[in-house]
Structures are given as C-alpha cells and as structure tokens.
Coordinates of C-alpha atoms in Angstrom, one line a residue:
M30 CA -23.8 -0.4 -0.4
T31 CA -21.4 -0.2 -3.3
S32 CA -21.7 -2.3 -6.4
I33 CA -19.7 -3.3 -9.4
N34 CA -20.8 -1.5 -12.6
N35 CA -19.1 -2.6 -15.8
N36 CA -21.3 -0.2 -17.8
A37 CA -19.0 2.5 -16.4
Y38 CA -15.9 0.6 -17.5
D39 CA -14.0 2.1 -20.5
G40 CA -11.4 -0.6 -21.2
F41 CA -11.3 -3.0 -24.1
R42 CA -14.2 -5.5 -24.3
T43 CA -12.4 -8.1 -26.3
F44 CA -12.7 -10.7 -23.6
S45 CA -16.3 -10.0 -22.6
W46 CA -17.1 -13.6 -23.4
L47 CA -15.0 -14.6 -20.4
E48 CA -17.2 -12.5 -18.2
D49 CA -20.3 -14.4 -19.4
L50 CA -18.4 -17.7 -18.9
S51 CA -17.0 -17.1 -15.5
G52 CA -19.2 -14.5 -13.9
V53 CA -16.1 -12.4 -13.1
P54 CA -16.6 -8.7 -14.1
L55 CA -14.8 -7.6 -17.3
D56 CA -12.6 -5.0 -15.6
K57 CA -11.2 -7.6 -13.3
I58 CA -10.6 -10.0 -16.2
N59 CA -8.7 -7.2 -18.1
F60 CA -6.8 -6.5 -14.9
I61 CA -5.6 -10.1 -14.7
I62 CA -4.8 -10.2 -18.4
V63 CA -2.6 -7.1 -18.1
Y64 CA -0.8 -8.8 -15.1
M65 CA -0.2 -11.9 -17.2
I66 CA 1.1 -10.0 -20.1
S67 CA 3.3 -7.8 -17.8
F68 CA 4.7 -10.9 -16.2
A69 CA 5.5 -12.5 -19.5
I70 CA 7.3 -9.6 -21.0
A71 CA 9.0 -8.6 -17.7
G72 CA 11.4 -11.6 -18.2
L73 CA 12.8 -9.9 -21.3
L74 CA 14.3 -7.2 -19.1
R75 CA 16.6 -9.7 -17.5
S76 CA 17.3 -11.7 -20.7
S77 CA 17.5 -10.2 -24.1
L78 CA 17.0 -6.7 -22.8
S79 CA 19.2 -6.9 -19.7
A80 CA 21.4 -3.9 -18.7
E81 CA 24.5 -5.9 -19.9
K82 CA 23.1 -6.4 -23.4
V83 CA 21.3 -3.2 -24.3
K84 CA 21.5 0.5 -23.6
P85 CA 19.4 2.1 -20.8
E86 CA 17.5 4.0 -23.4
T87 CA 16.3 0.8 -24.9
R88 CA 15.1 -0.5 -21.6
H89 CA 13.4 2.9 -20.9
A90 CA 11.6 2.8 -24.3
F91 CA 10.5 -0.8 -23.8
C92 CA 8.9 0.1 -20.4
I93 CA 7.2 3.2 -21.8
I94 CA 5.7 1.6 -24.9
F95 CA 4.2 -1.4 -23.1
G96 CA 3.1 0.8 -20.2
L97 CA 1.0 2.9 -22.7
I98 CA -0.3 -0.1 -24.6
L99 CA -1.5 -1.9 -21.5
G100 CA -2.8 1.3 -20.1
Y101 CA -4.9 1.9 -23.2
F102 CA -6.1 -1.8 -23.1
A103 CA -7.2 -1.4 -19.5
F104 CA -8.6 2.1 -19.4
G105 CA -9.5 3.1 -23.0
K106 CA -9.8 6.8 -23.7
Y107 CA -9.0 7.6 -20.1
A108 CA -5.4 6.4 -20.7
M109 CA -4.8 9.9 -22.1
H110 CA -4.5 11.1 -18.5
L111 CA -1.3 9.0 -18.2
I112 CA 0.4 11.3 -20.7
G113 CA -1.4 14.5 -19.6
F114 CA -0.6 14.1 -15.9
S115 CA 3.0 13.1 -16.4
T116 CA 3.6 15.9 -19.0
I117 CA 2.2 18.7 -16.9
C118 CA 4.2 17.6 -13.8
Y119 CA 7.3 17.4 -15.9
G120 CA 6.8 20.9 -17.0
V121 CA 6.8 22.0 -13.4
I122 CA 9.8 19.9 -12.5
T123 CA 12.0 21.4 -15.3
T124 CA 10.9 25.0 -15.1
R125 CA 10.4 25.9 -11.5
D126 CA 12.8 26.9 -8.7
P127 CA 14.1 23.8 -6.8
K128 CA 13.5 25.7 -3.5
L129 CA 9.7 25.4 -4.1
I130 CA 9.5 22.5 -6.6
H131 CA 8.3 20.0 -4.0
I132 CA 5.4 22.2 -3.0
E133 CA 4.4 23.2 -6.5
V134 CA 4.5 19.7 -7.9
F135 CA 2.6 18.4 -4.9
I136 CA -0.2 21.0 -5.5
V137 CA -0.4 20.4 -9.3
A138 CA -0.5 16.6 -8.9
A139 CA -3.0 16.8 -6.0
L140 CA -5.3 19.1 -8.1
Y141 CA -5.1 16.8 -11.1
L142 CA -5.8 13.7 -9.1
S143 CA -8.6 15.5 -7.2
Y144 CA -10.3 16.5 -10.4
L145 CA -10.3 12.8 -11.6
H146 CA -11.6 11.7 -8.2
L147 CA -14.5 14.1 -8.3
H148 CA -15.2 13.6 -12.0
L149 CA -15.4 9.8 -11.8
Q150 CA -17.1 9.9 -8.3
I151 CA -19.9 12.0 -9.8
L152 CA -20.1 10.0 -13.0
N153 CA -20.0 6.5 -11.4
Y154 CA -21.0 7.1 -7.9
G155 CA -20.7 4.3 -5.4
T156 CA -19.3 1.7 -7.9
Y157 CA -16.3 -0.6 -7.8
T158 CA -14.9 -0.4 -11.3
L159 CA -11.3 -0.4 -12.6
D160 CA -10.5 3.1 -13.7
I161 CA -7.7 5.5 -14.3
R162 CA -7.6 6.9 -10.8
G163 CA -5.5 3.9 -9.6
P164 CA -2.6 4.6 -12.0
I165 CA -2.8 8.4 -11.4
M166 CA -2.6 7.8 -7.6
I167 CA 0.5 5.7 -8.1
M168 CA 2.0 8.4 -10.4
T169 CA 1.2 11.1 -7.8
G170 CA 3.3 9.2 -5.3
K171 CA 6.1 8.9 -7.8
V172 CA 6.2 12.4 -9.0
T173 CA 5.9 14.1 -5.6
S174 CA 8.6 11.9 -4.1
L175 CA 10.8 12.7 -7.1
A176 CA 10.1 16.5 -6.6
C177 CA 11.0 16.2 -2.9
S178 CA 14.2 14.3 -3.7
L179 CA 15.2 17.0 -6.2
H180 CA 14.4 19.7 -3.7
D181 CA 16.6 17.9 -1.2
G182 CA 19.4 17.6 -3.7
F183 CA 19.4 21.1 -5.1
A184 CA 18.1 23.4 -2.4
R185 CA 19.0 21.9 1.0
P186 CA 22.4 21.3 2.7
E187 CA 23.1 17.6 3.4
K188 CA 23.4 18.2 7.1
E189 CA 19.7 19.1 7.3
L190 CA 18.5 15.9 5.6
T191 CA 17.1 13.0 7.5
V192 CA 18.4 9.5 6.9
M193 CA 15.6 8.7 4.5
Q194 CA 16.1 11.9 2.6
K195 CA 19.8 11.3 2.2
E196 CA 19.0 7.8 0.9
H197 CA 16.7 9.1 -1.9
V198 CA 18.3 12.5 -2.6
I199 CA 18.6 13.3 -6.4
R200 CA 21.2 15.9 -7.7
K201 CA 20.4 15.6 -11.4
R202 CA 17.1 16.4 -13.1
P203 CA 15.8 13.4 -15.1
S204 CA 15.7 13.5 -18.8
L205 CA 12.3 13.2 -20.5
L206 CA 12.9 9.6 -21.4
E207 CA 14.0 8.7 -17.9
Y208 CA 11.0 10.5 -16.4
Y209 CA 8.4 8.9 -18.6
S210 CA 9.9 5.5 -18.0
Y211 CA 9.8 6.0 -14.3
L212 CA 6.1 7.1 -14.3
L213 CA 4.7 5.0 -17.2
S214 CA 6.6 1.7 -16.8
F215 CA 4.4 -1.3 -17.4
L216 CA 5.9 -3.0 -14.3
T217 CA 4.1 -0.8 -11.9
I218 CA 1.5 1.2 -13.8
M219 CA -1.6 -0.9 -12.8
A220 CA -1.3 -1.3 -9.0
G221 CA 2.1 0.2 -8.1
P222 CA 4.0 0.1 -6.0
G223 CA 5.0 3.7 -6.2
T224 CA 8.8 3.1 -6.3
F225 CA 11.3 5.8 -5.7
Y226 CA 13.2 7.3 -8.6
D227 CA 16.7 6.4 -7.4
E228 CA 15.6 2.8 -7.0
Y229 CA 14.1 2.6 -10.4
M230 CA 17.2 4.0 -12.0
D231 CA 19.3 1.5 -10.1
F232 CA 17.2 -1.2 -11.7
I233 CA 17.5 0.2 -15.2
H234 CA 21.3 0.4 -14.9
N235 CA 21.4 -2.8 -12.8
R236 CA 23.5 -0.9 -10.2
R237 CA 22.5 -2.7 -7.0
I238 CA 23.3 -6.1 -8.3
Q239 CA 26.6 -5.0 -10.0
E240 CA 27.8 -3.4 -6.8
E241 CA 27.0 -6.6 -4.8
K242 CA 28.9 -8.6 -7.4
L243 CA 32.0 -6.4 -6.9
Q244 CA 31.8 -6.6 -3.1
N245 CA 31.0 -10.3 -2.9
K246 CA 33.1 -12.5 -5.1
N247 CA 31.0 -15.5 -4.2
F248 CA 27.9 -13.9 -5.6
S249 CA 27.5 -15.9 -8.8
E250 CA 25.1 -15.3 -11.8
R251 CA 23.7 -18.8 -11.3
E252 CA 22.9 -18.1 -7.7
L253 CA 21.3 -14.8 -8.7
Q254 CA 19.1 -16.3 -11.4
F255 CA 18.0 -19.1 -9.1
S256 CA 17.0 -16.7 -6.4
I257 CA 15.0 -14.6 -8.9
N258 CA 13.1 -17.7 -10.2
L259 CA 12.4 -18.9 -6.7
A260 CA 11.2 -15.6 -5.4
T261 CA 9.0 -15.1 -8.5
L262 CA 7.6 -18.6 -8.3
K263 CA 6.7 -18.2 -4.6
K264 CA 4.9 -14.9 -5.2
V265 CA 3.0 -16.1 -8.3
C266 CA 1.8 -19.1 -6.3
L267 CA 0.8 -17.0 -3.3
G268 CA -0.9 -14.4 -5.5
T269 CA -2.9 -17.3 -7.2
V270 CA -4.0 -18.6 -3.8
F271 CA -5.3 -15.1 -2.9
L272 CA -7.1 -14.9 -6.2
V273 CA -8.8 -18.3 -5.6
L274 CA -9.7 -17.4 -2.0
L275 CA -11.2 -14.1 -3.2
Y276 CA -13.3 -16.0 -5.8
V277 CA -14.5 -18.4 -3.1
F278 CA -15.3 -15.7 -0.5
L279 CA -17.3 -13.7 -3.0
H280 CA -19.4 -16.7 -3.9
T281 CA -19.9 -17.8 -0.3
Y282 CA -20.8 -14.5 1.4
D283 CA -23.2 -12.0 0.0
I284 CA -21.8 -8.9 1.5
Q285 CA -24.6 -6.8 0.0
N286 CA -26.9 -8.2 2.8
M287 CA -24.9 -6.5 5.5
T288 CA -26.7 -3.2 4.8
D289 CA -30.1 -4.7 4.6
D290 CA -32.5 -3.6 7.4
E291 CA -33.7 -7.2 7.8
F292 CA -30.1 -8.5 8.2
L293 CA -29.2 -5.8 10.7
K294 CA -32.4 -6.4 12.7
N295 CA -32.5 -10.2 12.8
T296 CA -28.8 -11.1 13.4
S297 CA -26.9 -11.2 16.6
M298 CA -24.1 -8.9 17.6
F299 CA -21.5 -11.6 17.3
Y300 CA -22.6 -12.6 13.8
K301 CA -22.5 -8.9 12.7
I302 CA -18.9 -8.7 14.0
W303 CA -18.1 -11.9 12.1
C304 CA -19.5 -10.5 8.9
L305 CA -17.6 -7.3 9.3
N306 CA -14.5 -9.4 9.6
I307 CA -15.3 -11.3 6.5
L308 CA -16.0 -8.0 4.6
A309 CA -12.5 -6.7 5.7
S310 CA -10.9 -10.0 4.8
I311 CA -12.4 -9.9 1.2
H312 CA -11.2 -6.3 0.9
R313 CA -7.6 -7.3 1.9
L314 CA -7.6 -10.3 -0.5
N315 CA -8.1 -7.9 -3.4
Y316 CA -4.9 -6.0 -2.4
Y317 CA -3.0 -9.1 -1.4
F318 CA -3.4 -10.5 -4.9
A319 CA -2.6 -7.3 -6.7
W320 CA 0.5 -6.4 -4.6
V321 CA 2.0 -9.9 -4.3
F322 CA 1.6 -10.5 -8.1
V323 CA 3.1 -7.1 -9.1
D324 CA 6.0 -7.9 -6.8
A325 CA 6.4 -11.1 -8.8
I326 CA 6.3 -9.1 -12.0
C327 CA 9.0 -6.7 -10.8
N328 CA 11.2 -9.6 -9.6
N329 CA 10.8 -11.4 -12.9
A330 CA 12.3 -8.3 -14.5
G331 CA 15.2 -8.3 -12.0
F332 CA 13.7 -5.4 -10.0
G333 CA 13.6 -5.8 -6.2
F334 CA 17.0 -6.9 -5.1
N335 CA 17.5 -5.9 -1.5
G336 CA 20.8 -7.4 -0.4
F337 CA 21.0 -10.4 1.9
D338 CA 19.1 -11.3 5.1
E339 CA 20.7 -12.4 8.3
N340 CA 21.0 -16.0 7.1
G341 CA 22.9 -15.0 3.9
Q342 CA 19.9 -15.5 1.6
I343 CA 19.2 -13.1 -1.2
Q344 CA 16.3 -10.8 -0.6
W345 CA 13.8 -9.7 -3.3
T346 CA 11.8 -7.3 -1.0
L347 CA 12.7 -3.8 -2.2
V348 CA 9.3 -3.3 -3.9
T349 CA 7.3 -5.7 -1.6
N350 CA 4.2 -3.8 -0.7
V351 CA 2.6 -6.0 1.9
N352 CA 3.6 -8.5 4.6
V353 CA 0.5 -10.7 4.7
W354 CA 1.4 -12.8 7.8
E355 CA 2.4 -9.7 9.8
I356 CA -0.9 -8.1 9.0
E357 CA -3.0 -11.1 9.9
I358 CA -1.4 -11.4 13.3
A359 CA -0.8 -7.7 13.9
P360 CA -0.9 -7.0 17.7
N361 CA -1.7 -3.3 17.2
I362 CA -2.7 -0.8 14.6
N363 CA 0.9 0.5 14.3
A364 CA 2.1 -3.0 13.3
Y365 CA -0.8 -3.2 10.8
I366 CA 0.0 0.1 9.2
K367 CA 3.7 -0.7 9.1
N368 CA 3.1 -3.9 7.0
W369 CA 0.2 -2.6 4.8
N370 CA 0.9 -0.7 1.6
K371 CA 4.5 -0.4 2.7
V372 CA 5.7 1.7 -0.3
T373 CA 2.9 4.2 0.2
I374 CA 3.9 4.5 3.8
R375 CA 7.5 5.2 2.8
W376 CA 6.1 7.8 0.3
L377 CA 4.0 9.5 3.0
K378 CA 7.0 9.6 5.4
L379 CA 9.3 11.2 2.8
V380 CA 6.8 13.7 1.3
V381 CA 4.6 14.5 4.3
Y382 CA 5.6 13.2 7.7
E383 CA 9.2 14.4 7.6
R384 CA 8.3 17.8 6.2
V385 CA 5.4 19.2 8.2
P386 CA 6.4 20.9 11.5
R387 CA 3.4 20.0 13.6
F388 CA 0.4 17.5 13.8
K389 CA 2.4 15.0 11.8
I390 CA 0.2 12.0 12.3
M391 CA -3.1 13.8 11.6
I392 CA -1.7 15.6 8.5
T393 CA -0.3 12.3 7.2
F394 CA -3.6 10.5 7.7
L395 CA -5.4 13.4 6.0
T396 CA -3.1 13.4 3.0
S397 CA -3.5 9.7 2.6
T398 CA -7.3 10.1 2.7
I399 CA -7.4 12.9 0.1
W400 CA -5.1 10.8 -2.1
H401 CA -7.8 8.1 -2.0
G402 CA -10.6 10.3 -2.9
F403 CA -13.6 12.3 -1.6
Y404 CA -16.2 9.7 -0.5
A405 CA -17.4 10.5 3.1
G406 CA -16.6 6.9 4.1
Y407 CA -12.9 7.6 3.5
Y408 CA -12.9 10.4 6.0
L409 CA -14.9 8.4 8.5
S410 CA -12.2 5.7 8.2
M411 CA -9.5 8.4 8.7
M412 CA -11.1 9.5 12.0
H413 CA -11.2 5.9 13.2
G414 CA -7.6 5.4 12.2
I415 CA -6.4 8.4 14.1
L416 CA -8.4 7.3 17.2
Y417 CA -7.2 3.7 17.0
Y418 CA -3.6 4.9 16.6
Y419 CA -3.6 7.1 19.7
A420 CA -5.6 4.4 21.7
A421 CA -3.0 1.8 20.8
R422 CA -0.2 4.0 21.7
S423 CA -1.8 4.9 25.1
I424 CA -2.5 1.2 25.9
R425 CA 1.0 0.2 25.0
R426 CA 2.4 2.9 27.3
H427 CA 0.1 2.5 30.2
V428 CA -1.1 -1.1 30.2
R429 CA 1.5 -3.3 28.5
P430 CA 4.2 -2.8 31.2
Y431 CA 1.9 -4.7 33.7
F432 CA 2.0 -7.8 31.4
L433 CA 5.7 -8.0 30.9
G434 CA 6.4 -9.8 34.2
S435 CA 6.3 -13.2 32.7
K436 CA 6.2 -14.9 29.3
V437 CA 2.7 -16.2 29.9
L438 CA 1.3 -12.7 30.7
K439 CA 3.1 -11.3 27.7
C440 CA 1.6 -14.0 25.4
L441 CA -1.8 -13.3 26.8
Y442 CA -1.5 -9.6 26.2
D443 CA -0.3 -10.2 22.6
L444 CA -3.2 -12.6 21.9
L445 CA -5.8 -10.1 23.3
T446 CA -4.4 -7.2 21.4
M447 CA -4.2 -9.2 18.2
V448 CA -7.9 -10.1 18.4
V449 CA -8.9 -6.5 19.3
T450 CA -6.8 -5.2 16.5
R451 CA -8.4 -7.5 14.0
I452 CA -11.9 -6.5 15.1
A453 CA -10.9 -2.8 15.1
M454 CA -9.6 -3.0 11.6
S455 CA -12.8 -4.6 10.4
Y456 CA -14.7 -1.5 11.7
F457 CA -12.0 0.8 10.2
T458 CA -12.4 -0.9 6.8
V459 CA -16.1 -1.0 6.5
S460 CA -16.7 2.7 6.1
F461 CA -13.9 2.7 3.5
I462 CA -15.6 0.0 1.5
V463 CA -19.2 1.2 1.6
F464 CA -18.1 4.8 0.7
E465 CA -21.2 6.4 2.0
F466 CA -21.4 8.0 5.5
Q467 CA -25.1 7.1 5.9
T468 CA -24.5 3.4 5.1
A469 CA -21.5 3.1 7.4
W470 CA -23.4 4.9 10.2
K471 CA -26.3 2.5 9.9
I472 CA -23.9 -0.4 10.4
Y473 CA -22.1 1.2 13.3
R474 CA -25.5 2.1 14.9
D475 CA -26.7 -1.4 14.8
V476 CA -23.7 -2.7 16.6
Y477 CA -24.2 0.1 19.2
F478 CA -20.9 1.8 18.3
F479 CA -19.2 -1.1 20.0
H480 CA -15.9 -0.3 18.2
L481 CA -15.6 3.2 19.8
I482 CA -15.9 2.2 23.4
F483 CA -12.4 0.7 24.0
P484 CA -10.5 3.3 21.9
V485 CA -12.2 6.2 23.8
I486 CA -11.4 4.5 27.1
G487 CA -7.8 3.9 25.9
V488 CA -7.3 7.6 25.0
L489 CA -9.2 9.3 27.8
L490 CA -9.4 7.1 30.9
V491 CA -6.4 4.7 30.8
P492 CA -3.8 7.5 31.2
I493 CA -5.8 8.7 34.3
L494 CA -6.5 5.2 35.9
L495 CA -3.0 3.8 35.0
P496 CA -0.5 6.6 34.9
A497 CA 2.8 5.5 33.3
N498 CA 5.2 4.1 35.8
E499 CA 8.7 4.2 34.4
T500 CA 10.0 2.0 37.2
I501 CA 7.6 -0.8 36.3
T502 CA 8.3 -0.4 32.6
I503 CA 12.1 -0.6 32.9
S504 CA 12.2 -3.3 35.5
E505 CA 9.7 -5.5 33.9
V506 CA 11.3 -5.1 30.5
K507 CA 14.6 -6.1 32.0
N508 CA 13.0 -9.2 33.6
V509 CA 11.3 -10.4 30.5
D510 CA 14.4 -9.7 28.4
S511 CA 16.6 -11.7 30.8
E512 CA 14.1 -14.5 30.6
R513 CA 14.1 -14.5 26.9
N514 CA 17.9 -14.4 26.7
N515 CA 18.1 -17.4 29.0
N516 CA 15.5 -19.3 26.9
K517 CA 16.8 -18.0 23.6
V518 CA 13.4 -16.7 22.7
D519 CA 13.3 -14.2 19.9
S520 CA 11.4 -11.1 20.9

C-alpha cells in the first residue's frame, strides 16, 4: 500500500510546526497555503490590476512572478523544471515547421514529463507526496493544446477543422511573455486546470466580458461583480466542506488495513466492497477540494465567465473541472468520465481523440495513463476503464431499450446502473491509488474478481442474448418521450 513520505518533500519547511500541531503532512499544508495566497492575490487581477486599469504586459508579469514564487515555495529546487520545461517547448514552438509542430511538441513534452515520472518514481517509490510532476502534467496539457491550435491555424484549411478545433484555433504565435504567463500563471500552476491558450488570452484582455457588455446593454458592472463574488463564495465554501470531509474520513478509516492479509481474510465480501467505496470516495475528495478551490481562485481573478444559462443567470463555469453531483449519481462510466477532470477531457479530445485515425478510445485512454505516470496500477486501471466503457455502451444499446416502456422501469434502470457504476468505479480507482500491480491483484483476488463478471458479460454475452432491436428502441423512446412531455418531466 502507498504511504505519505514527507522526507521526500522538497518544498519549504517554514510551517512544519503546523504539521506537528495538526497531524496534517507538510506538503498538504503548503498546498493549502499556496491556495490561500493565490486566492488573496487573485482579487487584484479584477481590481487594481484589471484589464481596464493596466496593460496586458503588467497582468502577464504579475501572473508569472507569483507563479514562480509560489512554485518555489511548494517544490523547492525542483521548481527549476517549470522554467526548463516551458523554455524547451517554446524553442520547439518558435523554430519548427507548423505542419509538424503539434507532433514535435507532443514528443518533447511527453519525454520531459516521462523523465520526471520515472526519476521521482524510482526516488520516492510508492509514496503520496506533493511534487513537481503535477504542475508539469498541467503544463504538458497546455503546451500540447497550444501546439495543436497553432498547427490548425497555420497548416490546415479551415474547412478541415472540427468544431472544437475552430473554437481554439490560433493564427499568431505567442510572444515570450504571453507564453510564460500562460504556462506559469499562479492561478493554475498547482492543480490546473489546463486551460486553453485562447481562453487565457481572453481573460488577460477581458474580451469575453467586454463582448457581452457590448451585446447586452442590461449587463451592468454591479451585476457582474455580484455574480463573481457569489460564485467565488459558493466554491470556497464547497471546497472547505470537501477539505473537512477529507480530514474526517482519513481519521475514521485506516485505508492501510485494506491490504493486510488479516483484513482480507476475516472480512465479508460486502464489507470489502464498502471499504473499496470509501477508498474511492477519499480519493475523489482530494480532487474535489483541489479543483473546486482552484475554480474559486480563477473566478476571484475574473477568469471563468461562460455566458448565461437558460435562466439568464451568469455562469462562471469555463474553468470548472468537476461536476461533483453528476459524478456521485453517474448512471454509467460515460457520464462519470464526462464530469470528471473536464478540462483534461477537453484536452485529450483536442490533442488525441480528434487526430488519431483509428482506435480512438484506446489510444486516448493510453495517452491519459502515460500522462499520469508509469506505475503498473495505472495501466491496470486503464484496462478496467476500457472494459467498463465498452460494457456500458453495450448494455445501454442492448438492455436499456427494454426499460424505456414506462417511467417506473426507467427509474429502476437508472438506479441500478448508478449503483453498479459506483461499485465499478471503486474497483477502477483502487489499482490507481495503490500503484502496485501485486497489491491491486491481491485485493481483486480476495473479492473473487467480482468486478469483472458483469463487464465481461456486458461485452461478450449481452449482444448475443439481446441483439439490438431498432423497432423496440425507437418505439419505446417515443413512448417515454411522449409521457415525459405530457407530465413535463425533464429527461
């Protein structure tokens, strides 16, 4: 089982006394401190350093300087990789042919990140410690999406571009200041999200909001500031709740026991499944806190405006990386993936999925796994993810139509798939958390590989036993849609 090892942590130890006082590891304390400082200074970007008061160059410099200061505080000497990685990739962007720039930048970034993964995996094997790999992973997403957008803008006719590629196309190479600001900004350097270059430039120049003001005369500055404050407050409160829950869970459940032979031998199947679910929940809480709070940091700076929703309310969701409620009630793995690490999913779609000619799903999963690192558990999770994906798609196609005859059956189907998805994702997560193939295999073996039975049936047997019947599918969908319309039920 993995452990936390603060002896491997290279960040500042100024607040080590808080570790002794609270029992929280120092790297986590520094992470929270960086978030608090980032949140405080982010407000300057929409007050004294707003786009209306200072030049873009000033905003860029501010983001770079504090990005490097906070990076050095959190990662110590390893912060040099922030400069090293970004500089090497910029050299490729500015000197190479746009026809191949997306491939060459991807290779250089992947090799640099892979070196760090392997180096730190060997140095600190099997430990959970805040290190430089996180920021470099985020920067890899940024620089490869930038290279793809430049390739689309310089080397491809517009008629060949997909909708997403047209949305993010770039027709002017970034200056050195713009580039470093995009990659090193304190807003997203710790935990992302890996925003797209055009979106970040829109924020620096305040384009989205200014365009909305020109189009909507009723869009007042007072309304804008109120919406920012409200969105920020909600996300800070929600992030705090996740942090408290994480602290409570960690002190209530000793997850280390899950790999003990005595635990595996003397506990029931149902309790093991329950503990796997708790393990997955704790893992999600880490990310819920990080992503929700960084969303609040960006919003506090005025970054994240995403137009209006159907009710006319201002949305601050552009850099939202997770939909917590949608994940917790996800009826299938597709819905889970869609709402988890959303910006990374957009990156994978732009950089990988829309550019490879064949085996799109498998290559995208593999890219995501390599991006995370080289622990065997990651690749075991990847294989589970691919199997679950195809099983969910098969069941939706071959089984779901038989449950669309009435609202009751449909609700029953959704409830069952929600429970199954939650259990499946617990198994999917465990090998990702424990890192090691042997440890994950021991857990799977002691639950009799229960998690593989239904996916295998879904992929291999369901299409044979229940061949897709288009007549049933179409007629039943029409029936349930008619019933929903009559009862004004939102699908």
